Amino acid sequence: MESLWSIKKALEYGVIQLKKSGIPRPILESEILLGFVLGKSRIALQCDFEKTMDYFWLESFKRLIQRRSLYEPIEYLIEKVSFYGEELYVSYGALIPRPETEILVQKAMDLIQEKSCAKIAEIGVGSGAISVMLSHLLRNSQLEFH
């Protein structure tokens, strides 16, 4: 077993591996993945640069870096996606809502309010993020979602 690594050394390893694979934001993504593994914010990682990591957590981080290096979406790795200012759970195989989908949510909300809709049906649901977000944003209305 290799010697214990500091958080700083682990982050540097992640950045190097992600750069080799051409991942566009290697520093950010290395921080996101290590923060996910350790249950810490990116700022907390910076404050704890010199702390050493348990072998189990280091190996978990390395596995995530390897998967990300193979272009697996980071949202699947950390099991969440930021959508319309909220964090939604997303699992492997579910469609990851795209930023453009937020425009669709806003347009749908405008139409719902303009037409005084009472029932909404989302056909061809991918992840269900559109209905979930509309339900959250319009939670004080009497809308029914199908």
PDB file of C-alpha atoms in Angstrom:
ATOM      1  CA  MET A   1       0.000   0.000   0.000  1.00  0.00           C
ATOM      2  CA  GLU A   2       1.313   3.445  -0.903  1.00  0.00           C
ATOM      3  CA  SER A   3       1.845   6.180   1.674  1.00  0.00           C
ATOM      4  CA  LEU A   4      -1.079   8.367   2.639  1.00  0.00           C
ATOM      5  CA  TRP A   5      -1.821  11.253   0.327  1.00  0.00           C
ATOM      6  CA  SER A   6      -2.793  14.760   1.313  1.00  0.00           C
ATOM      7  CA  ILE A   7      -5.925  16.325  -0.122  1.00  0.00           C
ATOM      8  CA  LYS A   8      -3.639  18.583  -2.176  1.00  0.00           C
ATOM      9  CA  LYS A   9      -1.779  15.611  -3.681  1.00  0.00           C
ATOM     10  CA  ALA A  10      -5.062  13.836  -4.485  1.00  0.00           C
ATOM     11  CA  LEU A  11      -6.408  16.944  -6.226  1.00  0.00           C
ATOM     12  CA  GLU A  12      -3.204  17.297  -8.229  1.00  0.00           C
ATOM     13  CA  TYR A  13      -3.464  13.634  -9.270  1.00  0.00           C
ATOM     14  CA  GLY A  14      -7.069  14.188 -10.381  1.00  0.00           C
ATOM     15  CA  VAL A  15      -6.170  17.272 -12.407  1.00  0.00           C
ATOM     16  CA  ILE A  16      -3.314  15.483 -14.184  1.00  0.00           C
ATOM     17  CA  GLN A  17      -5.470  12.467 -15.068  1.00  0.00           C
ATOM     18  CA  LEU A  18      -8.384  14.583 -16.293  1.00  0.00           C
ATOM     19  CA  LYS A  19      -6.069  16.817 -18.357  1.00  0.00           C
ATOM     20  CA  LYS A  20      -4.576  13.728 -20.028  1.00  0.00           C
ATOM     21  CA  SER A  21      -8.081  12.744 -21.139  1.00  0.00           C
ATOM     22  CA  GLY A  22      -8.934  16.231 -22.385  1.00  0.00           C
ATOM     23  CA  ILE A  23     -11.634  16.927 -19.786  1.00  0.00           C
ATOM     24  CA  PRO A  24     -12.280  20.683 -20.184  1.00  0.00           C
ATOM     25  CA  ARG A  25     -12.411  21.740 -16.498  1.00  0.00           C
ATOM     26  CA  PRO A  26      -9.933  19.437 -14.760  1.00  0.00           C
ATOM     27  CA  ILE A  27      -9.387  21.525 -11.609  1.00  0.00           C
ATOM     28  CA  LEU A  28     -13.088  22.108 -11.007  1.00  0.00           C
ATOM     29  CA  GLU A  29     -14.054  18.519 -11.720  1.00  0.00           C
ATOM     30  CA  SER A  30     -11.263  17.104  -9.564  1.00  0.00           C
ATOM     31  CA  GLU A  31     -12.498  19.282  -6.687  1.00  0.00           C
ATOM     32  CA  ILE A  32     -16.121  18.276  -7.272  1.00  0.00           C
ATOM     33  CA  LEU A  33     -15.262  14.566  -7.289  1.00  0.00           C
ATOM     34  CA  LEU A  34     -13.005  14.695  -4.227  1.00  0.00           C
ATOM     35  CA  GLY A  35     -15.564  16.826  -2.392  1.00  0.00           C
ATOM     36  CA  PHE A  36     -18.215  14.235  -3.219  1.00  0.00           C
ATOM     37  CA  VAL A  37     -16.061  11.379  -1.918  1.00  0.00           C
ATOM     38  CA  LEU A  38     -15.114  13.166   1.303  1.00  0.00           C
ATOM     39  CA  GLY A  39     -18.468  14.906   1.849  1.00  0.00           C
ATOM     40  CA  LYS A  40     -16.783  18.317   1.827  1.00  0.00           C
ATOM     41  CA  SER A  41     -17.328  21.544  -0.085  1.00  0.00           C
ATOM     42  CA  ARG A  42     -14.699  22.748  -2.520  1.00  0.00           C
ATOM     43  CA  ILE A  43     -13.782  25.532  -0.081  1.00  0.00           C
ATOM     44  CA  ALA A  44     -13.347  23.011   2.749  1.00  0.00           C
ATOM     45  CA  LEU A  45     -10.954  21.037   0.545  1.00  0.00           C
ATOM     46  CA  GLN A  46      -8.812  24.148   0.094  1.00  0.00           C
ATOM     47  CA  CYS A  47      -8.787  24.749   3.845  1.00  0.00           C
ATOM     48  CA  ASP A  48      -7.767  21.129   4.524  1.00  0.00           C
ATOM     49  CA  PHE A  49      -5.058  20.902   1.822  1.00  0.00           C
ATOM     50  CA  GLU A  50      -2.490  19.226   4.077  1.00  0.00           C
ATOM     51  CA  LYS A  51      -4.815  16.693   5.738  1.00  0.00           C
ATOM     52  CA  THR A  52      -4.113  13.122   4.754  1.00  0.00           C
ATOM     53  CA  MET A  53      -6.746  10.841   3.306  1.00  0.00           C
ATOM     54  CA  ASP A  54      -7.651   7.315   4.358  1.00  0.00           C
ATOM     55  CA  TYR A  55      -6.728   4.739   1.747  1.00  0.00           C
ATOM     56  CA  PHE A  56     -10.393   3.795   1.162  1.00  0.00           C
ATOM     57  CA  TRP A  57     -11.380   7.372   0.258  1.00  0.00           C
ATOM     58  CA  LEU A  58      -8.323   7.850  -1.937  1.00  0.00           C
ATOM     59  CA  GLU A  59      -9.116   4.693  -3.904  1.00  0.00           C
ATOM     60  CA  SER A  60     -12.769   5.749  -4.230  1.00  0.00           C
ATOM     61  CA  PHE A  61     -11.630   9.101  -5.622  1.00  0.00           C
ATOM     62  CA  LYS A  62      -9.208   7.454  -8.054  1.00  0.00           C
ATOM     63  CA  ARG A  63     -12.005   5.209  -9.363  1.00  0.00           C
ATOM     64  CA  LEU A  64     -14.219   8.255  -9.985  1.00  0.00           C
ATOM     65  CA  ILE A  65     -11.357  10.055 -11.735  1.00  0.00           C
ATOM     66  CA  GLN A  66     -10.847   7.005 -13.947  1.00  0.00           C
ATOM     67  CA  ARG A  67     -14.551   6.860 -14.843  1.00  0.00           C
ATOM     68  CA  ARG A  68     -14.632  10.608 -15.572  1.00  0.00           C
ATOM     69  CA  SER A  69     -11.478  10.229 -17.691  1.00  0.00           C
ATOM     70  CA  LEU A  70     -13.518   7.829 -19.827  1.00  0.00           C
ATOM     71  CA  TYR A  71     -16.072  10.651 -20.291  1.00  0.00           C
ATOM     72  CA  GLU A  72     -18.757   9.305 -17.980  1.00  0.00           C
ATOM     73  CA  PRO A  73     -20.904  12.345 -17.138  1.00  0.00           C
ATOM     74  CA  ILE A  74     -19.958  13.861 -13.798  1.00  0.00           C
ATOM     75  CA  GLU A  75     -23.657  14.052 -12.900  1.00  0.00           C
ATOM     76  CA  TYR A  76     -23.834  10.242 -12.891  1.00  0.00           C
ATOM     77  CA  LEU A  77     -20.728  10.039 -10.738  1.00  0.00           C
ATOM     78  CA  ILE A  78     -21.976  12.434  -8.055  1.00  0.00           C
ATOM     79  CA  GLU A  79     -25.645  11.447  -8.554  1.00  0.00           C
ATOM     80  CA  LYS A  80     -26.954  14.995  -8.773  1.00  0.00           C
ATOM     81  CA  VAL A  81     -27.528  17.741 -11.288  1.00  0.00           C
ATOM     82  CA  SER A  82     -28.101  21.444 -10.855  1.00  0.00           C
ATOM     83  CA  PHE A  83     -31.335  22.375 -12.573  1.00  0.00           C
ATOM     84  CA  TYR A  84     -33.259  25.644 -12.357  1.00  0.00           C
ATOM     85  CA  GLY A  85     -31.418  26.632  -9.183  1.00  0.00           C
ATOM     86  CA  GLU A  86     -32.104  23.337  -7.409  1.00  0.00           C
ATOM     87  CA  GLU A  87     -30.168  20.104  -7.081  1.00  0.00           C
ATOM     88  CA  LEU A  88     -31.929  17.012  -8.379  1.00  0.00           C
ATOM     89  CA  TYR A  89     -30.948  13.380  -7.858  1.00  0.00           C
ATOM     90  CA  VAL A  90     -29.966  11.652 -11.085  1.00  0.00           C
ATOM     91  CA  SER A  91     -28.950   8.042 -11.497  1.00  0.00           C
ATOM     92  CA  TYR A  92     -27.130   6.242 -14.272  1.00  0.00           C
ATOM     93  CA  GLY A  93     -29.357   5.847 -17.308  1.00  0.00           C
ATOM     94  CA  ALA A  94     -31.701   8.742 -16.489  1.00  0.00           C
ATOM     95  CA  LEU A  95     -31.584  11.645 -18.897  1.00  0.00           C
ATOM     96  CA  ILE A  96     -29.558  14.520 -17.494  1.00  0.00           C
ATOM     97  CA  PRO A  97     -31.530  17.757 -17.920  1.00  0.00           C
ATOM     98  CA  ARG A  98     -29.706  20.148 -20.204  1.00  0.00           C
ATOM     99  CA  PRO A  99     -29.361  23.864 -19.462  1.00  0.00           C
ATOM    100  CA  GLU A 100     -31.686  24.599 -22.418  1.00  0.00           C
ATOM    101  CA  THR A 101     -34.432  22.651 -20.647  1.00  0.00           C
ATOM    102  CA  GLU A 102     -34.625  25.488 -18.125  1.00  0.00           C
ATOM    103  CA  ILE A 103     -35.940  27.693 -20.951  1.00  0.00           C
ATOM    104  CA  LEU A 104     -38.647  25.096 -21.602  1.00  0.00           C
ATOM    105  CA  VAL A 105     -39.641  25.134 -17.919  1.00  0.00           C
ATOM    106  CA  GLN A 106     -39.969  28.935 -17.987  1.00  0.00           C
ATOM    107  CA  LYS A 107     -42.034  28.848 -21.224  1.00  0.00           C
ATOM    108  CA  ALA A 108     -44.269  26.118 -19.773  1.00  0.00           C
ATOM    109  CA  MET A 109     -44.738  28.115 -16.566  1.00  0.00           C
ATOM    110  CA  ASP A 110     -45.687  31.210 -18.566  1.00  0.00           C
ATOM    111  CA  LEU A 111     -48.238  29.205 -20.603  1.00  0.00           C
ATOM    112  CA  ILE A 112     -49.690  27.521 -17.513  1.00  0.00           C
ATOM    113  CA  GLN A 113     -50.273  30.892 -15.882  1.00  0.00           C
ATOM    114  CA  GLU A 114     -51.482  32.599 -19.083  1.00  0.00           C
ATOM    115  CA  LYS A 115     -53.989  29.838 -19.897  1.00  0.00           C
ATOM    116  CA  SER A 116     -54.948  29.111 -16.259  1.00  0.00           C
ATOM    117  CA  CYS A 117     -54.201  25.412 -16.758  1.00  0.00           C
ATOM    118  CA  ALA A 118     -55.470  22.968 -14.148  1.00  0.00           C
ATOM    119  CA  LYS A 119     -53.963  19.733 -15.459  1.00  0.00           C
ATOM    120  CA  ILE A 120     -50.540  19.080 -16.953  1.00  0.00           C
ATOM    121  CA  ALA A 121     -49.414  15.974 -18.807  1.00  0.00           C
ATOM    122  CA  GLU A 122     -45.765  15.406 -19.588  1.00  0.00           C
ATOM    123  CA  ILE A 123     -45.494  12.951 -22.468  1.00  0.00           C
ATOM    124  CA  GLY A 124     -42.248  11.107 -23.190  1.00  0.00           C
ATOM    125  CA  VAL A 125     -40.819  11.812 -19.774  1.00  0.00           C
ATOM    126  CA  GLY A 126     -37.076  11.380 -19.559  1.00  0.00           C
ATOM    127  CA  SER A 127     -35.935  12.094 -16.036  1.00  0.00           C
ATOM    128  CA  GLY A 128     -39.176  13.825 -15.051  1.00  0.00           C
ATOM    129  CA  ALA A 129     -37.194  16.974 -14.210  1.00  0.00           C
ATOM    130  CA  ILE A 130     -39.617  19.252 -16.071  1.00  0.00           C
ATOM    131  CA  SER A 131     -42.685  18.088 -14.138  1.00  0.00           C
ATOM    132  CA  VAL A 132     -40.776  17.986 -10.864  1.00  0.00           C
ATOM    133  CA  MET A 133     -39.533  21.545 -11.322  1.00  0.00           C
ATOM    134  CA  LEU A 134     -42.914  22.890 -12.472  1.00  0.00           C
ATOM    135  CA  SER A 135     -44.563  21.232  -9.485  1.00  0.00           C
ATOM    136  CA  HIS A 136     -41.964  22.796  -7.190  1.00  0.00           C
ATOM    137  CA  LEU A 137     -42.188  26.268  -8.732  1.00  0.00           C
ATOM    138  CA  LEU A 138     -45.999  26.257  -8.852  1.00  0.00           C
ATOM    139  CA  ARG A 139     -46.517  24.435  -5.542  1.00  0.00           C
ATOM    140  CA  ASN A 140     -49.122  26.916  -4.308  1.00  0.00           C
ATOM    141  CA  SER A 141     -51.418  26.255  -7.290  1.00  0.00           C
ATOM    142  CA  GLN A 142     -53.995  23.501  -7.711  1.00  0.00           C
ATOM    143  CA  LEU A 143     -52.268  21.945 -10.701  1.00  0.00           C
ATOM    144  CA  GLU A 144     -52.516  18.214 -11.320  1.00  0.00           C
ATOM    145  CA  PHE A 145     -49.535  16.536 -12.983  1.00  0.00           C
ATOM    146  CA  HIS A 146     -49.850  13.372 -15.050  1.00  0.00           C
TER     147      HIS A 146
END
